[in-house]
Short mmCIF file of C-alpha atoms in Angstrom, two decimals:
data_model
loop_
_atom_site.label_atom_id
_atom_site.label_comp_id
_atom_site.label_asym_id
_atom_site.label_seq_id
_atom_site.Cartn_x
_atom_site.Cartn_y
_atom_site.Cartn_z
CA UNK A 242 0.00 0.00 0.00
CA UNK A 243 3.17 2.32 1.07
CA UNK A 244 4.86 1.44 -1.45
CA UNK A 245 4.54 3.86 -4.13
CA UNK A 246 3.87 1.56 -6.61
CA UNK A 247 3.45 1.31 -9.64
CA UNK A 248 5.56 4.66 -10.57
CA UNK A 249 8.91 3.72 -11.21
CA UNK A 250 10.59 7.15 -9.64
CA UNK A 251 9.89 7.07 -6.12
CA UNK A 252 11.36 8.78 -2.94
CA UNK A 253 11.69 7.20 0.30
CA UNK A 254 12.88 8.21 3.74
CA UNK A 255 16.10 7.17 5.76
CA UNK A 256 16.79 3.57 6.92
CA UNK A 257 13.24 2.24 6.19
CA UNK A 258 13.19 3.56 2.79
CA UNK A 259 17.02 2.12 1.76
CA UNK A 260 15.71 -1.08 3.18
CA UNK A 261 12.59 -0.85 0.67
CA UNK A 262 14.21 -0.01 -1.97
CA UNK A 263 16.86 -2.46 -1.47
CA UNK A 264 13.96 -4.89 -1.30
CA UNK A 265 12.86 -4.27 -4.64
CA UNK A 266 15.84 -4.14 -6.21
CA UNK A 267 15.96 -0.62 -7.24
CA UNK A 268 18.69 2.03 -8.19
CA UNK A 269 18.96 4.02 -5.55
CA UNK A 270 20.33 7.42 -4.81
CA UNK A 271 21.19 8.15 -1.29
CA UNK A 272 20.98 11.44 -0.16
CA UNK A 273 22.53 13.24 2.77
CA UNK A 274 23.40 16.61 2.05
CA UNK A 275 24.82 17.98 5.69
CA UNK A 276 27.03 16.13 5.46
CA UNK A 277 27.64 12.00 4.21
CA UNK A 278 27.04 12.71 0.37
CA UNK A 279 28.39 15.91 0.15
CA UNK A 280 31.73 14.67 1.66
CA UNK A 281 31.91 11.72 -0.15
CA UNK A 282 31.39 13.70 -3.68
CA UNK A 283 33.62 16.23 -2.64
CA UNK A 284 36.57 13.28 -1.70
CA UNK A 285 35.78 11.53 -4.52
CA UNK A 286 36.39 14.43 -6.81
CA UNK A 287 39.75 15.47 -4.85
CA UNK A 288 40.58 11.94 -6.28
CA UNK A 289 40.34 10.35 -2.41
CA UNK A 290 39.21 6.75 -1.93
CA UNK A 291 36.27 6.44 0.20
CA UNK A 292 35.19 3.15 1.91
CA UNK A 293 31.80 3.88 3.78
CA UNK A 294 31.29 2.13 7.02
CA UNK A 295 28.18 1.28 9.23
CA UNK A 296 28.64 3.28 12.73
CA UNK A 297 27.71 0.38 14.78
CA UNK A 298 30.91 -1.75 13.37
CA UNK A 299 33.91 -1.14 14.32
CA UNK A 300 35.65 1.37 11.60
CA UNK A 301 38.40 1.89 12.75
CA UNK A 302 39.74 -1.54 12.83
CA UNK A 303 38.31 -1.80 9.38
CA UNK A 304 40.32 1.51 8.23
CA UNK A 305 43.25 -0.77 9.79
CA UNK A 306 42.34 -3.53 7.67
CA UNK A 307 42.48 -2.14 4.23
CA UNK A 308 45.33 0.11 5.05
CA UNK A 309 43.36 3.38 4.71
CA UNK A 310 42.31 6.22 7.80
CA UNK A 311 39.21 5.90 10.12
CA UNK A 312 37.03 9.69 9.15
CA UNK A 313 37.64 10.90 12.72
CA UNK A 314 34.23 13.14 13.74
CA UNK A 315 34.64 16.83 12.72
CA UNK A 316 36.43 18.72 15.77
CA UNK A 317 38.45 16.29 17.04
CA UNK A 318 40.19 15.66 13.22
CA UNK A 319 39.89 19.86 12.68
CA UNK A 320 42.27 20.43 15.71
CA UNK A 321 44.49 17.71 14.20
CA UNK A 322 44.55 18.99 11.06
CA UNK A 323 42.85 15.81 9.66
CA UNK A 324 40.02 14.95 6.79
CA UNK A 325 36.59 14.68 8.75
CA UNK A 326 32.89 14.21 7.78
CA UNK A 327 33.40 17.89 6.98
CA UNK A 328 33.41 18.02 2.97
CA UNK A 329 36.04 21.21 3.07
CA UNK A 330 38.67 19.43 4.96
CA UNK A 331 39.53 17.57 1.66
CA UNK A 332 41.98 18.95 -0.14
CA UNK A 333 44.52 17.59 -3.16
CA UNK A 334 47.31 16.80 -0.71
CA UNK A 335 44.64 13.57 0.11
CA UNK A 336 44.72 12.71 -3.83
CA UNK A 337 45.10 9.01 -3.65
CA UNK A 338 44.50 7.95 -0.04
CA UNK A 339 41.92 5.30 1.37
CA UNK A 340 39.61 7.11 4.41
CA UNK A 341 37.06 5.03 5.95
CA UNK A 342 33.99 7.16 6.78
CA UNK A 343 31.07 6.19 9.24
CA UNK A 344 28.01 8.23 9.50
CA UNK A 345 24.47 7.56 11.52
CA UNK A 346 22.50 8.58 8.10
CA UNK A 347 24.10 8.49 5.21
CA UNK A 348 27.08 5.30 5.61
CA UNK A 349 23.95 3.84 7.66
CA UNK A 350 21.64 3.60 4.39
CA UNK A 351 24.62 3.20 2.11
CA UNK A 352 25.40 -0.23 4.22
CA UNK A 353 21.63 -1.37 4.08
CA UNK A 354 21.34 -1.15 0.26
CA UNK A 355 24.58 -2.10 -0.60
CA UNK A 356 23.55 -5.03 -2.58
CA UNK A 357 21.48 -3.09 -4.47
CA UNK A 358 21.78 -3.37 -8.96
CA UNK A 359 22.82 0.81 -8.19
CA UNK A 360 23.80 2.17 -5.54
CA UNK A 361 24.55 6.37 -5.91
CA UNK A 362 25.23 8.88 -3.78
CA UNK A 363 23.63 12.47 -4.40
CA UNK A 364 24.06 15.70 -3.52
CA UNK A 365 23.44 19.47 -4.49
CA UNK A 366 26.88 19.84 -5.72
CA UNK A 367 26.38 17.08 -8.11
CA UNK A 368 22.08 16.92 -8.93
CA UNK A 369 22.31 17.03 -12.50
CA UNK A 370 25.10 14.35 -12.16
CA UNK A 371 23.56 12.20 -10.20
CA UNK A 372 20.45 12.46 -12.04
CA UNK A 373 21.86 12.15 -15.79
CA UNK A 374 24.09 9.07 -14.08
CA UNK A 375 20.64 7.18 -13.08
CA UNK A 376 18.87 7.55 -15.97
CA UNK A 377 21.91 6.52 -17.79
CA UNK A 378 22.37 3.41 -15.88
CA UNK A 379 18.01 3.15 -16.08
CA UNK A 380 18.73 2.56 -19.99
CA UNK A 381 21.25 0.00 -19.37
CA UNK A 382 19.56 -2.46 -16.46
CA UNK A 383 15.97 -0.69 -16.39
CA UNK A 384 15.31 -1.18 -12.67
CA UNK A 385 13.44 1.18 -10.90
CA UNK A 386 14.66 4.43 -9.39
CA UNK A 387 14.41 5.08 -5.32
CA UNK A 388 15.69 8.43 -4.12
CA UNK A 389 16.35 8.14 -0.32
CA UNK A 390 16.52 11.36 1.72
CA UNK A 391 18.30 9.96 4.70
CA UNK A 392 17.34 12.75 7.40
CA UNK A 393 19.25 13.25 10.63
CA UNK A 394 18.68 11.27 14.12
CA UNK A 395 17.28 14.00 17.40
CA UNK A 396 19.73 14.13 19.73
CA UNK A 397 17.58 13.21 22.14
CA UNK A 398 14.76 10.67 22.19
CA UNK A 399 12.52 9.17 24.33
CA UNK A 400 12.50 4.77 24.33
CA UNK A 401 10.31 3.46 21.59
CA UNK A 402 10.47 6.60 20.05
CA UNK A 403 11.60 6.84 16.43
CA UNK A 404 14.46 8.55 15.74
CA UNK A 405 14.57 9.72 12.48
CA UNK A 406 14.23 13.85 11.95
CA UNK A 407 13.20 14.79 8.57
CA UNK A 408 15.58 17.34 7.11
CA UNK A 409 15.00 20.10 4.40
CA UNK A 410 18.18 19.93 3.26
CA UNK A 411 18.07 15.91 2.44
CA UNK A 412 14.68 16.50 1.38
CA UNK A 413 15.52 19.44 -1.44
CA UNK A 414 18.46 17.81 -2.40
CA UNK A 415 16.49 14.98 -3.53
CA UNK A 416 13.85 17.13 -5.18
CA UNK A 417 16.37 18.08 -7.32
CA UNK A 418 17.71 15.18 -8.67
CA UNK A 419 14.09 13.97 -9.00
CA UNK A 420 13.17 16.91 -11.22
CA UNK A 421 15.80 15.21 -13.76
CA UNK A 422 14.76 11.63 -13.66
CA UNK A 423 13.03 9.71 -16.53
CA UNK A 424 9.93 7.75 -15.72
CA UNK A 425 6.83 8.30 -14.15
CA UNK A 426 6.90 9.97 -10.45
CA UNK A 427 5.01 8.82 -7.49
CA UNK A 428 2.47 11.72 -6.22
CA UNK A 429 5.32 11.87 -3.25
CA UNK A 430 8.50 12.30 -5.70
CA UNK A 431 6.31 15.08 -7.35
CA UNK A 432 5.56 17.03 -4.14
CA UNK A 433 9.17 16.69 -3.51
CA UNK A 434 10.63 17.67 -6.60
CA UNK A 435 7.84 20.52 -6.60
CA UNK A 436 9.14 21.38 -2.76
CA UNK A 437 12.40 21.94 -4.80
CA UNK A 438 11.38 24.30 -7.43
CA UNK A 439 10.08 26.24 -5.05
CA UNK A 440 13.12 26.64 -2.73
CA UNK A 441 15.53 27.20 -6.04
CA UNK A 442 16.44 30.53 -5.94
CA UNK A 443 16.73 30.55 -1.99
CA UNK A 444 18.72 27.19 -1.44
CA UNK A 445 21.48 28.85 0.48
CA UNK A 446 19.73 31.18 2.41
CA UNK A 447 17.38 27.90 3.97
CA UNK A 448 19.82 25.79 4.46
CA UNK A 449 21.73 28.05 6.32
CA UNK A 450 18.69 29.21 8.71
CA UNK A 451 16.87 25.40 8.84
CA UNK A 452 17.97 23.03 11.86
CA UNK A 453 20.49 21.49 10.46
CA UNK A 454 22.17 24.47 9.19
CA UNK A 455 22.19 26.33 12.51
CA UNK A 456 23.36 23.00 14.35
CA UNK A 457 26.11 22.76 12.19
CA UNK A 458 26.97 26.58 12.63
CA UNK A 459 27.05 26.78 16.23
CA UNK A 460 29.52 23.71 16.27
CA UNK A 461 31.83 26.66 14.23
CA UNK A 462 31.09 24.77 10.37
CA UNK A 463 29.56 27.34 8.82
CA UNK A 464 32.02 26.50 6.07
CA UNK A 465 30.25 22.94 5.81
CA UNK A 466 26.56 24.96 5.41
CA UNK A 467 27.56 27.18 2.32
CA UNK A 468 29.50 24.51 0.46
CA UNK A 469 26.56 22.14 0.63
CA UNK A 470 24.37 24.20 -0.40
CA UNK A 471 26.16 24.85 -3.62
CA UNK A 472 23.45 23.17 -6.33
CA UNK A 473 25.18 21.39 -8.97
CA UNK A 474 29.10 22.53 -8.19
CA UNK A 475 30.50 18.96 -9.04
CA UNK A 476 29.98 16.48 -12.12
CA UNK A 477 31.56 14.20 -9.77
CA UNK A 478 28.87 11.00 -9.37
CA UNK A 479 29.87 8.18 -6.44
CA UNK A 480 28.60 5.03 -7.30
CA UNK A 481 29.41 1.83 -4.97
CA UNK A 482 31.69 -0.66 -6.27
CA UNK A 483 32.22 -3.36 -3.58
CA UNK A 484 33.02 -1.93 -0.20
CA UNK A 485 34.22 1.85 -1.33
CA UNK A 486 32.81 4.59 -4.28
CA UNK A 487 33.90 4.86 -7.82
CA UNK A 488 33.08 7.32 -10.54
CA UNK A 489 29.90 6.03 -12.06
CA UNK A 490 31.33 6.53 -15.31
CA UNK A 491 34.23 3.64 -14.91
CA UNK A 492 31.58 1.26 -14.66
CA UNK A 493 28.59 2.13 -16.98
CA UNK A 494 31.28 4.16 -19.50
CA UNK A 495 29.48 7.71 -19.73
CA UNK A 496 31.26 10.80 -18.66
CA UNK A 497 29.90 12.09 -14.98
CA UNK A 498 33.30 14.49 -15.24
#
């Protein structure tokens, strides 16, 4: 019934949705603009290799294991002068290196629907990437398409309660990558891609004033906020290959670049 059937573009919410979508065997686009996706199309493009990670295993014996560094969490790694979860720590001088990065949201739904025939990660630096990327891999397998806004978890939550905190800035970013996509959209992947021309001109401003954006600010990131807002500053596309991202393109031979 909650399955958005029998549209073939659909959007679906954090864990649950990955696990759906997973389910069904769709391509899916995982979206966590503040910060999972944004970082990991940001190190991708600085020519880093990125091995995502569940948070509830243990990463940094993993990082150990395939001879690459564990993502430390943003101000710890900023007073070492390390790359974090925050997308502007990454830099050329990391050209080439393995980093092993762990997230509640974004490496969470990444590590449920890794099995999936697709498996891309999407952003608003790279929405008309990501979006030209699925339909280009839609011609070549023709599985459905699930966009998956991860959200963020509340701090704070009562037992039993559910966790999951819709986001704005997960749920624009995927509005605009669904206002690219072939195929028919669910009634919900319309309202969302709608939700996004509507917030066009203003991205920046409300993602820096939404809950997210002021969370991330009064941590001192306010760099994070305006470089993920950025829509479409990247042609960089991470697709899963195994256990770390590749550049779509080396797989399914189009240029995301």
């Amino acid at each position: 019934m909650f399955g958005q059937a029998p549209y073939p573009v659909k959007v679906e919410w954090g864990r649950r949705g990955a696990m759906e979508a997973a389910q069904r065997g769709d391509i899916v686009i995982v979206v966590d603009v503040l910060s999972f996706s944004s970082t990991v199309t940001t190190a991708l493009h600085a020519g880093c290799d990125i091995y995502p990670y569940p948070p509830h295993l243990d990463g940094k014996a993993y990082a150990v294991q395939i001879g690459g560094e564990y993502i430390l969490g943003r101000s710890e790694a900023a007073t070492l002068g390390k790359a974090t979860l925050s997308p502007v720590s990454f830099n050329p001088s990391h050209k080439g290196k393995k980093f092993v990065l762990t997230s509640l949201n974004g490496a969470f739904c990444t590590w449920i629907a890794d099995k999936v025939p697709a498996l891309l990660i999407g952003s608003l630096l790279n929405a008309d990437a990501a979006a030209m990327a699925a339909n280009k891999i839609w011609e070549k397998i023709k599985a459905d398409i699930t966009v998956v806004p991860c959200g963020e978890q509340w701090n704070e939550s009562e037992e039993n309660e559910d966790t999951l905190r819709p986001s704005i800035e997960d749920y624009l970013g995927a509005g605009a990558i669904l206002s690219l996509l072939d195929g028919e959209k669910s009634p919900e992947a319309e309202v969302c891609t709608g939700a996004f021309h509507s917030a066009k001109d203003r991205l920046s401003e409300l993602i820096w004033d939404c809950g997210s954006g002021r969370e991330l600010r009064a941590k001192g990131f306010e760099a994070d906020v305006v470089h993920c807002s950025r829509l479409n500053a990247f042609s960089t596309v991470p697709l899963l290959a195994g256990n770390k991202f590749i550049h779509a393109h080396e797989k399914y031979n189009f240029l995301d670049e």
